[in-house]
mmCIF file of N, CA and C in Angstrom:
data_model
loop_
_atom_site.group_PDB
_atom_site.id
_atom_site.type_symbol
_atom_site.label_atom_id
_atom_site.label_comp_id
_atom_site.label_asym_id
_atom_site.label_seq_id
_atom_site.Cartn_x
_atom_site.Cartn_y
_atom_site.Cartn_z
ATOM 1 N N MET W 1 19.043 16.352 -2.742
ATOM 2 C CA MET W 1 18.146 15.218 -2.807
ATOM 3 C C MET W 1 17.494 15.058 -1.431
ATOM 4 N N ALA W 2 16.214 15.064 -1.396
ATOM 5 C CA ALA W 2 15.467 14.967 -0.140
ATOM 6 C C ALA W 2 14.986 13.541 0.050
ATOM 7 N N LEU W 3 15.094 13.067 1.268
ATOM 8 C CA LEU W 3 14.617 11.724 1.575
ATOM 9 C C LEU W 3 13.110 11.770 1.792
ATOM 10 N N PRO W 4 12.425 10.755 1.326
ATOM 11 C CA PRO W 4 10.977 10.755 1.554
ATOM 12 C C PRO W 4 10.668 10.506 3.027
ATOM 13 N N VAL W 5 9.686 11.180 3.550
ATOM 14 C CA VAL W 5 9.277 11.042 4.933
ATOM 15 C C VAL W 5 7.986 10.247 4.966
ATOM 16 N N VAL W 6 7.998 9.145 5.702
ATOM 17 C CA VAL W 6 6.817 8.317 5.828
ATOM 18 C C VAL W 6 6.183 8.627 7.174
ATOM 19 N N ALA W 7 4.936 8.978 7.165
ATOM 20 C CA ALA W 7 4.248 9.348 8.397
ATOM 21 C C ALA W 7 4.144 8.151 9.324
ATOM 22 N N GLY W 8 4.414 8.349 10.598
ATOM 23 C CA GLY W 8 4.277 7.298 11.596
ATOM 24 C C GLY W 8 5.561 6.552 11.896
ATOM 25 N N LEU W 9 6.574 6.669 11.086
ATOM 26 C CA LEU W 9 7.833 5.989 11.350
ATOM 27 C C LEU W 9 8.764 6.917 12.134
ATOM 28 N N PRO W 10 9.454 6.384 13.141
ATOM 29 C CA PRO W 10 10.337 7.244 13.945
ATOM 30 C C PRO W 10 11.584 7.622 13.164
ATOM 31 N N GLY W 11 12.124 8.780 13.501
ATOM 32 C CA GLY W 11 13.361 9.241 12.887
ATOM 33 C C GLY W 11 14.558 8.745 13.670
ATOM 34 N N ALA W 12 15.716 9.227 13.297
ATOM 35 C CA ALA W 12 16.963 8.761 13.908
ATOM 36 C C ALA W 12 17.032 9.118 15.391
ATOM 37 N N THR W 13 16.602 10.323 15.748
ATOM 38 C CA THR W 13 16.661 10.749 17.145
ATOM 39 C C THR W 13 15.767 9.877 18.016
ATOM 40 N N GLU W 14 14.577 9.589 17.522
ATOM 41 C CA GLU W 14 13.655 8.756 18.283
ATOM 42 C C GLU W 14 14.195 7.337 18.431
ATOM 43 N N LEU W 15 14.820 6.832 17.389
ATOM 44 C CA LEU W 15 15.398 5.484 17.472
ATOM 45 C C LEU W 15 16.523 5.432 18.494
ATOM 46 N N VAL W 16 17.347 6.470 18.545
ATOM 47 C CA VAL W 16 18.439 6.520 19.521
ATOM 48 C C VAL W 16 17.861 6.553 20.928
ATOM 49 N N VAL W 17 16.837 7.357 21.139
ATOM 50 C CA VAL W 17 16.214 7.436 22.454
ATOM 51 C C VAL W 17 15.618 6.081 22.837
ATOM 52 N N MET W 18 14.973 5.406 21.901
ATOM 53 C CA MET W 18 14.381 4.098 22.191
ATOM 54 C C MET W 18 15.454 3.070 22.544
ATOM 55 N N VAL W 19 16.590 3.106 21.881
ATOM 56 C CA VAL W 19 17.684 2.171 22.179
ATOM 57 C C VAL W 19 18.271 2.454 23.559
ATOM 58 N N VAL W 20 18.413 3.732 23.900
ATOM 59 C CA VAL W 20 18.946 4.085 25.216
ATOM 60 C C VAL W 20 17.984 3.644 26.311
ATOM 61 N N VAL W 21 16.694 3.872 26.111
ATOM 62 C CA VAL W 21 15.701 3.461 27.105
ATOM 63 C C VAL W 21 15.703 1.943 27.247
ATOM 64 N N LEU W 22 15.784 1.234 26.142
ATOM 65 C CA LEU W 22 15.846 -0.229 26.189
ATOM 66 C C LEU W 22 17.085 -0.694 26.947
ATOM 67 N N ALA W 23 18.214 -0.046 26.701
ATOM 68 C CA ALA W 23 19.445 -0.418 27.402
ATOM 69 C C ALA W 23 19.324 -0.189 28.900
ATOM 70 N N VAL W 24 18.668 0.899 29.286
ATOM 71 C CA VAL W 24 18.529 1.202 30.709
ATOM 72 C C VAL W 24 17.562 0.247 31.381
ATOM 73 N N TYR W 25 16.426 0.002 30.748
ATOM 74 C CA TYR W 25 15.390 -0.827 31.373
ATOM 75 C C TYR W 25 15.670 -2.323 31.275
ATOM 76 N N VAL W 26 16.451 -2.750 30.323
ATOM 77 C CA VAL W 26 16.745 -4.180 30.173
ATOM 78 C C VAL W 26 18.204 -4.472 30.514
ATOM 79 N N GLY W 27 19.109 -3.666 30.004
ATOM 80 C CA GLY W 27 20.540 -3.926 30.179
ATOM 81 C C GLY W 27 21.016 -3.821 31.610
ATOM 82 N N LEU W 28 20.592 -2.798 32.318
ATOM 83 C CA LEU W 28 21.041 -2.638 33.706
ATOM 84 C C LEU W 28 20.542 -3.751 34.622
ATOM 85 N N PRO W 29 19.259 -4.143 34.558
ATOM 86 C CA PRO W 29 18.839 -5.271 35.403
ATOM 87 C C PRO W 29 19.560 -6.581 35.062
ATOM 88 N N VAL W 30 19.797 -6.827 33.786
ATOM 89 C CA VAL W 30 20.516 -8.043 33.397
ATOM 90 C C VAL W 30 21.946 -7.988 33.918
ATOM 91 N N ALA W 31 22.594 -6.848 33.805
ATOM 92 C CA ALA W 31 23.959 -6.704 34.325
ATOM 93 C C ALA W 31 23.983 -6.907 35.836
ATOM 94 N N GLY W 32 22.964 -6.401 36.530
ATOM 95 C CA GLY W 32 22.882 -6.605 37.979
ATOM 96 C C GLY W 32 22.707 -8.065 38.342
ATOM 97 N N MET W 33 21.864 -8.766 37.595
ATOM 98 C CA MET W 33 21.657 -10.191 37.868
ATOM 99 C C MET W 33 22.937 -10.995 37.620
ATOM 100 N N VAL W 34 23.656 -10.657 36.565
ATOM 101 C CA VAL W 34 24.922 -11.350 36.276
ATOM 102 C C VAL W 34 25.929 -11.086 37.380
ATOM 103 N N LEU W 35 25.983 -9.856 37.864
ATOM 104 C CA LEU W 35 26.907 -9.519 38.949
ATOM 105 C C LEU W 35 26.574 -10.288 40.221
ATOM 106 N N VAL W 36 25.300 -10.328 40.581
ATOM 107 C CA VAL W 36 24.889 -11.062 41.781
ATOM 108 C C VAL W 36 25.190 -12.541 41.628
ATOM 109 N N TYR W 37 24.929 -13.109 40.459
ATOM 110 C CA TYR W 37 25.216 -14.525 40.230
ATOM 111 C C TYR W 37 26.707 -14.809 40.380
ATOM 112 N N ASN W 38 27.542 -13.958 39.823
ATOM 113 C CA ASN W 38 28.989 -14.181 39.913
ATOM 114 C C ASN W 38 29.485 -14.074 41.350
ATOM 115 N N VAL W 39 28.937 -13.145 42.120
ATOM 116 C CA VAL W 39 29.344 -13.003 43.521
ATOM 117 C C VAL W 39 28.931 -14.243 44.304
ATOM 118 N N LEU W 40 27.691 -14.680 44.126
ATOM 119 C CA LEU W 40 27.223 -15.866 44.851
ATOM 120 C C LEU W 40 27.966 -17.117 44.404
ATOM 121 N N ASP W 41 28.261 -17.227 43.124
ATOM 122 C CA ASP W 41 28.985 -18.389 42.622
ATOM 123 C C ASP W 41 30.398 -18.415 43.188
ATOM 124 N N GLY W 42 31.007 -17.259 43.358
ATOM 125 C CA GLY W 42 32.343 -17.200 43.947
ATOM 126 C C GLY W 42 32.345 -17.691 45.375
ATOM 127 N N LYS W 43 31.310 -17.358 46.137
ATOM 128 C CA LYS W 43 31.229 -17.826 47.517
ATOM 129 C C LYS W 43 31.026 -19.325 47.570
ATOM 130 N N ARG W 44 30.202 -19.860 46.680
ATOM 131 C CA ARG W 44 29.986 -21.304 46.660
ATOM 132 C C ARG W 44 31.260 -22.029 46.262
ATOM 133 N N GLY W 45 32.010 -21.464 45.332
ATOM 134 C CA GLY W 45 33.276 -22.066 44.932
ATOM 135 C C GLY W 45 34.278 -22.082 46.067
ATOM 136 N N TYR W 46 34.268 -21.035 46.892
ATOM 137 C CA TYR W 46 35.168 -20.953 48.036
ATOM 138 C C TYR W 46 34.843 -22.051 49.037
ATOM 139 N N GLU W 47 33.559 -22.244 49.320
ATOM 140 C CA GLU W 47 33.160 -23.291 50.260
ATOM 141 C C GLU W 47 33.533 -24.673 49.723
ATOM 142 N N LYS W 48 33.402 -24.876 48.431
ATOM 143 C CA LYS W 48 33.757 -26.160 47.828
ATOM 144 C C LYS W 48 35.262 -26.417 47.960
ATOM 145 N N ARG W 49 36.058 -25.364 47.717
ATOM 146 C CA ARG W 49 37.509 -25.513 47.849
ATOM 147 C C ARG W 49 37.910 -25.848 49.269
ATOM 148 N N VAL W 50 37.296 -25.191 50.246
ATOM 149 C CA VAL W 50 37.631 -25.430 51.646
ATOM 150 C C VAL W 50 37.293 -26.861 52.031
ATOM 151 N N SER W 51 36.118 -27.344 51.604
ATOM 152 C CA SER W 51 35.744 -28.715 51.951
ATOM 153 C C SER W 51 36.684 -29.726 51.290
ATOM 154 N N GLU W 52 37.113 -29.462 50.065
ATOM 155 C CA GLU W 52 38.063 -30.355 49.391
ATOM 156 C C GLU W 52 39.399 -30.364 50.133
ATOM 157 N N LEU W 53 39.866 -29.207 50.564
ATOM 158 C CA LEU W 53 41.125 -29.153 51.307
ATOM 159 C C LEU W 53 41.014 -29.855 52.656
ATOM 160 N N GLU W 54 39.863 -29.750 53.318
ATOM 161 C CA GLU W 54 39.672 -30.459 54.584
ATOM 162 C C GLU W 54 39.729 -31.965 54.377
ATOM 163 N N ARG W 55 39.141 -32.450 53.282
ATOM 164 C CA ARG W 55 39.219 -33.894 52.997
ATOM 165 C C ARG W 55 40.647 -34.339 52.730
ATOM 166 N N ARG W 56 41.408 -33.499 52.012
ATOM 167 C CA ARG W 56 42.801 -33.863 51.740
ATOM 168 C C ARG W 56 43.624 -33.897 53.020
ATOM 169 N N VAL W 57 43.365 -32.954 53.931
ATOM 170 C CA VAL W 57 44.090 -32.923 55.203
ATOM 171 C C VAL W 57 43.762 -34.179 56.005
ATOM 172 N N GLU W 58 42.497 -34.573 56.039
ATOM 173 C CA GLU W 58 42.119 -35.786 56.765
ATOM 174 C C GLU W 58 42.797 -37.011 56.164
ATOM 175 N N ALA W 59 42.872 -37.087 54.829
ATOM 176 C CA ALA W 59 43.526 -38.229 54.186
ATOM 177 C C ALA W 59 45.014 -38.253 54.524
ATOM 178 N N LEU W 60 45.655 -37.101 54.497
ATOM 179 C CA LEU W 60 47.081 -37.045 54.821
ATOM 180 C C LEU W 60 47.336 -37.380 56.282
ATOM 181 N N GLU W 61 46.457 -36.923 57.175
ATOM 182 C CA GLU W 61 46.613 -37.255 58.590
ATOM 183 C C GLU W 61 46.443 -38.745 58.817
ATOM 184 N N SER W 62 45.506 -39.364 58.116
ATOM 185 C CA SER W 62 45.305 -40.804 58.290
ATOM 186 C C SER W 62 46.512 -41.587 57.743
ATOM 187 N N GLU W 63 47.092 -41.112 56.633
ATOM 188 C CA GLU W 63 48.302 -41.768 56.114
ATOM 189 C C GLU W 63 49.450 -41.613 57.091
ATOM 190 N N LEU W 64 49.580 -40.448 57.678
ATOM 191 C CA LEU W 64 50.658 -40.200 58.630
ATOM 192 C C LEU W 64 50.496 -41.072 59.891
ATOM 193 N N SER W 65 49.282 -41.226 60.355
ATOM 194 C CA SER W 65 49.064 -42.049 61.549
ATOM 195 C C SER W 65 49.274 -43.523 61.243
ATOM 196 N N GLU W 66 49.049 -43.965 60.007
ATOM 197 C CA GLU W 66 49.296 -45.358 59.631
ATOM 198 C C GLU W 66 50.775 -45.673 59.586
ATOM 199 N N GLU W 67 51.602 -44.690 59.227
ATOM 200 C CA GLU W 67 53.028 -44.896 59.126
ATOM 201 C C GLU W 67 53.675 -45.062 60.506
ATOM 202 N N ASP W 68 53.082 -44.484 61.529
ATOM 203 C CA ASP W 68 53.662 -44.570 62.878
ATOM 204 C C ASP W 68 53.434 -45.878 63.504
#
């Protein structure tokens, strides 16, 4: 049984190539942007944690000085 061939429509090989090209041209830049965002977000989270710990240390020092 032969499948009918419609002129102008891509075959399976062409579709695979188009999907691979789409993945390379769209997927890789999106993956890069997500990676950069996660790295930058991690640094911002670190700075936030440090500032929170500094505030806690100041509060504890003030409590300690009040007790004396």
